[in-house]
Short mmCIF file of C-alpha atoms in Angstrom, two decimals:
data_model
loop_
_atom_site.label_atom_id
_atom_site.label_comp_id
_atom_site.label_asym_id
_atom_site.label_seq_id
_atom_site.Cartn_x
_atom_site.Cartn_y
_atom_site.Cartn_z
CA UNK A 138 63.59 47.13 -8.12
CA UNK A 139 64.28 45.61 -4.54
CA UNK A 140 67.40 44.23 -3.00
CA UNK A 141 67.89 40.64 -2.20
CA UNK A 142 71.21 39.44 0.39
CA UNK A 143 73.47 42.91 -0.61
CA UNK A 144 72.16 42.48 -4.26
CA UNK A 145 70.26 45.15 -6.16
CA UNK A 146 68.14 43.09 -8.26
CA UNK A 147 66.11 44.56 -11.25
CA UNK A 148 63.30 42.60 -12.91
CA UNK A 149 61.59 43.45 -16.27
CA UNK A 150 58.39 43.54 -17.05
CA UNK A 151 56.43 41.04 -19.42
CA UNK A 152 56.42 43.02 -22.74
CA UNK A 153 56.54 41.95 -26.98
CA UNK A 154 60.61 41.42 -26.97
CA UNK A 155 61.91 38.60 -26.31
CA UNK A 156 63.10 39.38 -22.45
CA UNK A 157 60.89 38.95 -19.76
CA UNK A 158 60.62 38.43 -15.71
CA UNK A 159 61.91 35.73 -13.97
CA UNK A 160 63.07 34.49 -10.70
CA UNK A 161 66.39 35.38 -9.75
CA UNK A 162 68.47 32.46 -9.18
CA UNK A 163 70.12 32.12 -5.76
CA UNK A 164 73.90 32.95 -7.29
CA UNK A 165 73.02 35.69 -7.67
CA UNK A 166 74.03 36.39 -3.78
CA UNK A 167 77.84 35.65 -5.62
CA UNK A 168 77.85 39.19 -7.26
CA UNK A 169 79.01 42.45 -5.91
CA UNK A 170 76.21 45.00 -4.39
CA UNK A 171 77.20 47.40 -7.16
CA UNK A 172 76.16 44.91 -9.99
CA UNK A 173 72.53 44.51 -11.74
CA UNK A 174 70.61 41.27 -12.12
CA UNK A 175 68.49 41.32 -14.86
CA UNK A 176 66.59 38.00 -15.19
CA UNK A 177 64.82 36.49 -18.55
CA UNK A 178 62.07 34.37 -18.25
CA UNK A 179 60.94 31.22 -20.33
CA UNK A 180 57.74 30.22 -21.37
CA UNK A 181 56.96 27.78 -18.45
CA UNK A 182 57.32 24.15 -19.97
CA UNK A 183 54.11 23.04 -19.70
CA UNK A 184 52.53 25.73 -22.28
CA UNK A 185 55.07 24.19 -24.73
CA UNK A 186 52.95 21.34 -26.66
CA UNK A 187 53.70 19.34 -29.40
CA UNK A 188 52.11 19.33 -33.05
CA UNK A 189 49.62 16.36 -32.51
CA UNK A 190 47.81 18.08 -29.31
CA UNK A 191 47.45 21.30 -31.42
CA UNK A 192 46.25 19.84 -34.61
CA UNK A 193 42.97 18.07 -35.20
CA UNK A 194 42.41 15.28 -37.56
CA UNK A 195 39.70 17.27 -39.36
CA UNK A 196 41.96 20.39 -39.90
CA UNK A 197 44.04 18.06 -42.32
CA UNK A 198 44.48 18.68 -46.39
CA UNK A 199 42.85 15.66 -47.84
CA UNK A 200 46.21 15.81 -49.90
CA UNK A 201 49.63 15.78 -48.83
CA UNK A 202 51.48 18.79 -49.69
CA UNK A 203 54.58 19.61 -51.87
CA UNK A 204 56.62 22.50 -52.88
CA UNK A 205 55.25 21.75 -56.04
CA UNK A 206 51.38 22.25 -55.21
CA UNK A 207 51.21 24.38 -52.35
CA UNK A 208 52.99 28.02 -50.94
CA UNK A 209 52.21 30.37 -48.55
CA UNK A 210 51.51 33.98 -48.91
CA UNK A 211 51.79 36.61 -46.48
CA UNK A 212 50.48 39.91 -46.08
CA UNK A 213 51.97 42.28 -44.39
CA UNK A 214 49.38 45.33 -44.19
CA UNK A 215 46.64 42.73 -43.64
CA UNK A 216 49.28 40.77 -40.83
CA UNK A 217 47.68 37.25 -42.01
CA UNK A 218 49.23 34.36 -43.43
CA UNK A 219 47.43 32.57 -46.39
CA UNK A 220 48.30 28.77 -47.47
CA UNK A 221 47.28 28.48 -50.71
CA UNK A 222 47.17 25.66 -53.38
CA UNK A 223 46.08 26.38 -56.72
CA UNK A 224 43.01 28.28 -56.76
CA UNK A 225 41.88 27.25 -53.32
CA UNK A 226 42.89 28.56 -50.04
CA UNK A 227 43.17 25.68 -47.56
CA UNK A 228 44.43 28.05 -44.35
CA UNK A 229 44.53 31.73 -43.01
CA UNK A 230 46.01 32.60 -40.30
CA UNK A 231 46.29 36.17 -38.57
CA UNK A 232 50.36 36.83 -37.77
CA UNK A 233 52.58 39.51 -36.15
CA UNK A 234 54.82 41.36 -38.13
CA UNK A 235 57.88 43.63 -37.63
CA UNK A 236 57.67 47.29 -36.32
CA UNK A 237 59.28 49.05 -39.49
CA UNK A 238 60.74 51.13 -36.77
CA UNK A 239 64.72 52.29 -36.24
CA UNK A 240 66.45 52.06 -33.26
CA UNK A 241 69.55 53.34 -32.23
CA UNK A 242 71.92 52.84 -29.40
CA UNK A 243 75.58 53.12 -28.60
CA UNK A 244 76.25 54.04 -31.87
CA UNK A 245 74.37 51.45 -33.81
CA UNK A 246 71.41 51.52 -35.75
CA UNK A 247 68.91 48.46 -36.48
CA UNK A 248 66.10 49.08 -38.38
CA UNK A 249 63.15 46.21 -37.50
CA UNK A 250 61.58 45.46 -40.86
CA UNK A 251 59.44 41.96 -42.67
CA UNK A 252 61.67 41.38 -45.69
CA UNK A 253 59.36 41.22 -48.92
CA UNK A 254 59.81 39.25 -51.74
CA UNK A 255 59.95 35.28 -52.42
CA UNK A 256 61.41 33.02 -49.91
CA UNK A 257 61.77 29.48 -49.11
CA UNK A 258 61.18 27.46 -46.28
CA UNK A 259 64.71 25.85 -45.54
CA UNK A 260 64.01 24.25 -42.59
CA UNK A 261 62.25 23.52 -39.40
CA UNK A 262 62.91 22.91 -35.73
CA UNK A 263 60.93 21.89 -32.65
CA UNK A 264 61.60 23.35 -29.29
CA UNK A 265 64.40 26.10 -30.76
CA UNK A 266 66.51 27.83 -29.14
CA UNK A 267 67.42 31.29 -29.54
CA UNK A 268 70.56 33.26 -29.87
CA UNK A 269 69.67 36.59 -29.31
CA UNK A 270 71.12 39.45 -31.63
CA UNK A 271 73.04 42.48 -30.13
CA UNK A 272 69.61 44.34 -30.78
CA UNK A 273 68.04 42.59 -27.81
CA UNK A 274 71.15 43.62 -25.07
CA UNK A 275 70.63 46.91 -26.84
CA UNK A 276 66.90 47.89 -26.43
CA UNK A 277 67.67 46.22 -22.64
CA UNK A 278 70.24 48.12 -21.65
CA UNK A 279 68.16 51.64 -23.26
CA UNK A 280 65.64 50.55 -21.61
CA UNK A 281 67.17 50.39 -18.43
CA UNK A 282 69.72 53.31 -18.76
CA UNK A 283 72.90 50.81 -18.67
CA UNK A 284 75.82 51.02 -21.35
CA UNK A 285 76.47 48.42 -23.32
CA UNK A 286 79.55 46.33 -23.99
CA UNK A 287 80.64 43.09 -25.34
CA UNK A 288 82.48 40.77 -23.23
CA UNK A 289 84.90 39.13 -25.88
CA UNK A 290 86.71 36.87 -23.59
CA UNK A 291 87.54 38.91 -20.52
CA UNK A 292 86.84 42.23 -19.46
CA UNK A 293 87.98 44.28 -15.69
CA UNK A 294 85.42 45.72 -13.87
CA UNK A 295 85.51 48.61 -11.48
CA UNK A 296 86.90 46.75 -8.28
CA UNK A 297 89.30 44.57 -10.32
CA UNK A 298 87.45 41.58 -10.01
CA UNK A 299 87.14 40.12 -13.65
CA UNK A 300 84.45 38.80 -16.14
CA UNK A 301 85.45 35.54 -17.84
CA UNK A 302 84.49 32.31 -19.72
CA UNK A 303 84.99 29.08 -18.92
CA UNK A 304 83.38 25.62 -20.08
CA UNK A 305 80.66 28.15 -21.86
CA UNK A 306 79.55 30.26 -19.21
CA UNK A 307 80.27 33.75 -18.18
CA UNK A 308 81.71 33.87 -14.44
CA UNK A 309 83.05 36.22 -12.13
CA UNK A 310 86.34 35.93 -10.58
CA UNK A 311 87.03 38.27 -7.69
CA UNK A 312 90.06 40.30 -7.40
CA UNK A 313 92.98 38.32 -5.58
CA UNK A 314 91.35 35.45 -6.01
CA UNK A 315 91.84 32.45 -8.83
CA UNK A 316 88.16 31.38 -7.94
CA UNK A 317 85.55 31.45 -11.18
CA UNK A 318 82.15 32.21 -9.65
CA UNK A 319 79.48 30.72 -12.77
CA UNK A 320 77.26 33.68 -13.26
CA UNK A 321 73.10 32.59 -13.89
CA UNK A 322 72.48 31.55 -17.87
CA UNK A 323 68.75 32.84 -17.43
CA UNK A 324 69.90 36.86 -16.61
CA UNK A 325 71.74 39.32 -18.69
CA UNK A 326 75.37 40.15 -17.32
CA UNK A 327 75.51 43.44 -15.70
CA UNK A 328 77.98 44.94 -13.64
CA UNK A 329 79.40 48.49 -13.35
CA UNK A 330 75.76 49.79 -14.93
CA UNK A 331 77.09 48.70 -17.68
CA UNK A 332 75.24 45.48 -19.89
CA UNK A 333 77.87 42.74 -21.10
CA UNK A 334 76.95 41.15 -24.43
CA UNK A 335 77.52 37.66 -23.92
CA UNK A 336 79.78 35.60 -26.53
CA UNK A 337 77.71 33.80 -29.17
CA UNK A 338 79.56 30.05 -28.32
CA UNK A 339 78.21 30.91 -24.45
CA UNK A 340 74.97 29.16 -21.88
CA UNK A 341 74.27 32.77 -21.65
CA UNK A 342 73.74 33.58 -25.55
CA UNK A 343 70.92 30.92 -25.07
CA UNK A 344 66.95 31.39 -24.50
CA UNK A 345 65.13 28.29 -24.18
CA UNK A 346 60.91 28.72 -25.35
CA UNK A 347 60.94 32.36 -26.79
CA UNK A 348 60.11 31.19 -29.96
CA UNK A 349 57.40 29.29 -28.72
CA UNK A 350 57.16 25.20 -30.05
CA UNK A 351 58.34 25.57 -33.71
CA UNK A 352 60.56 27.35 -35.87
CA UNK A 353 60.28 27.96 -39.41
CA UNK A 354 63.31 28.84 -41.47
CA UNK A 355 63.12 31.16 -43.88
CA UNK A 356 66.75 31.89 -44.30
CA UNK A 357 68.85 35.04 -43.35
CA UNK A 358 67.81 35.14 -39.68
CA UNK A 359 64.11 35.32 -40.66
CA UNK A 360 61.75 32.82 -39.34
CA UNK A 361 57.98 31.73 -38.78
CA UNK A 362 57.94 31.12 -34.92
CA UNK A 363 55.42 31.36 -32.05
CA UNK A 364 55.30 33.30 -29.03
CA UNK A 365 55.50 33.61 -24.89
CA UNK A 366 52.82 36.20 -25.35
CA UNK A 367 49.87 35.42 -27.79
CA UNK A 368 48.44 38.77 -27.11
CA UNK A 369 51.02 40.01 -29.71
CA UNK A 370 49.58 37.96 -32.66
CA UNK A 371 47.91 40.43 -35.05
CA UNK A 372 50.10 43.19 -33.88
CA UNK A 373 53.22 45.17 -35.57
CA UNK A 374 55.43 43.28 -32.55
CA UNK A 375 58.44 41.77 -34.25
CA UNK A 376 61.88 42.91 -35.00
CA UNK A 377 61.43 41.43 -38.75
CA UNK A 378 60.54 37.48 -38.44
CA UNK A 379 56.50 36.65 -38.49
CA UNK A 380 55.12 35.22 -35.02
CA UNK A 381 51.77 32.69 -35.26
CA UNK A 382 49.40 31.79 -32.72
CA UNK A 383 50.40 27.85 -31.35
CA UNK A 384 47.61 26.28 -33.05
CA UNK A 385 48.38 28.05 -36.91
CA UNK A 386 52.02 27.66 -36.54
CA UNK A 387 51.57 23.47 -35.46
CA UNK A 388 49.56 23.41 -38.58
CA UNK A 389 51.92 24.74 -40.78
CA UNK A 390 54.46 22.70 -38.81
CA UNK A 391 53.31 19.53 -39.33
CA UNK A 392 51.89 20.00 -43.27
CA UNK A 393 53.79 22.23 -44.71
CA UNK A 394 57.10 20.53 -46.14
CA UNK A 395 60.41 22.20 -46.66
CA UNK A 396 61.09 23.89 -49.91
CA UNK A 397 57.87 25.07 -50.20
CA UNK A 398 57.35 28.87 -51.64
CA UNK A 399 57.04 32.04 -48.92
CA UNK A 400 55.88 35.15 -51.46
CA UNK A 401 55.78 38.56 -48.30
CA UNK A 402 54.34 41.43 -50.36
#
């Protein structure tokens, strides 16, 4: 924790969620001394690479597969990922799998589990960008002693300055004043030691890289996606969607089509 221009500033360590350190941003200075800056790194841009640097030309099928000749079986005990066509197994891959853990806070209760059964791939994205549940802001603000709240549209704060939204992005408008003060998108919205869930349609409801290059839909919120932190692969990391390492998740990125069979058993 140190304090930067009046500003108590309070950076979180690299971990397996999806928050991590960054750099405050220099608006920060804006705020009042009482509030908390809590800053969320990205993956720096130049670890994000795209399918054809990850891929080699020998690594390919000599096929081209379907939904109809192909799926992909994962194992949750064993944490790997099996692509499988026929009798043959063309590609295994070690993954990261949820917790199975509970967690409550404020009231609420998530439980962090891999969903068995058969799935489908329904779709897949490059670069994605994610919208964190209220889990996240919850195991941040436990893990940082803060309450937590939900900023709907506007909400008063201690002083009467007020927390608002305009053109997307949560601001701060001090008290007697009409001016809107844009908070940072890149830090979680803390004032009163109390943690402000941002509004879904908001900049700060959006992480850029924490799902590493590629995302796999697989429907319901659950996903095949990479990672900022490929020390997690292999481990029981995840609050329910399956993390590969870049060069296993390119693969099954650029081969495997959508519509093709997920069996999780």
């Amino acid at each position: 924790m140190t304090r930067r221009r009046g500003v108590m500033v309070l950076t979180l360590a690299v971990g397996t969620s999806a928050c991590a350190t960054a750099t405050a941003a220099a608006t920060v200075a804006q705020v009042r001394p009482e509030s908390i800056a809590v800053p969320i790194m990205p993956i720096p841009a130049d670890t994000i690479r795209d399918s054809t640097a990850l891929v080699l030309a020998s690594d390919a099928p000599t096929f081209v597969l379907t939904p109809h000749n192909v799926r992909l079986e994962i194992s949750v005990t064993a944490r790997r990922l099996f692509v499988i066509a026929g009798a043959d197994t063309l590609r295994t891959a070690t993954v990261s799998v949820a917790s199975g853990r509970d967690f409550r806070y404020a009231g609420r209760t998530w439980r962090f589990a891999t969903p068995r059964g058969r799935l489908l791939i329904r779709g897949k994205r490059t670069n994605p960008v994610w919208v964190p549940p209220d889990w996240h802001y919850a195991e941040v603000a436990h893990q940082h002693g803060l309450k937590l709240a939900r900023l709907v549209s506007e909400a008063r704060l201690r002083h009467g300055d007020r927390l608002t939204v305009r053109d997307s992005v949560v601001g701060l408008v001090p008290k007697g004043t009409g001016e809107f003060l844009a908070l940072p998108t890149d830090e979680h919205v803390v004032f009163d030691s109390t943690l402000f869930i941002p509004p879904v349609s908001t900049l700060n409801r959006r992480l850029h890289r924490e799902l590493g290059a590629y995302a796999i839909d697989l429907g319901n919120g659950y996903m095949l996606h990479g990672t900022a932190d490929q020390r997690t692969i292999g481990t029981d990391a995840t609050h329910g969607c399956i993390r590969l390492a870049d060069g296993d998740l390119a693969w099954v990125y650029t081969y495997v089509p959508v519509g093709v069979p997920v069996v999780v058993r």
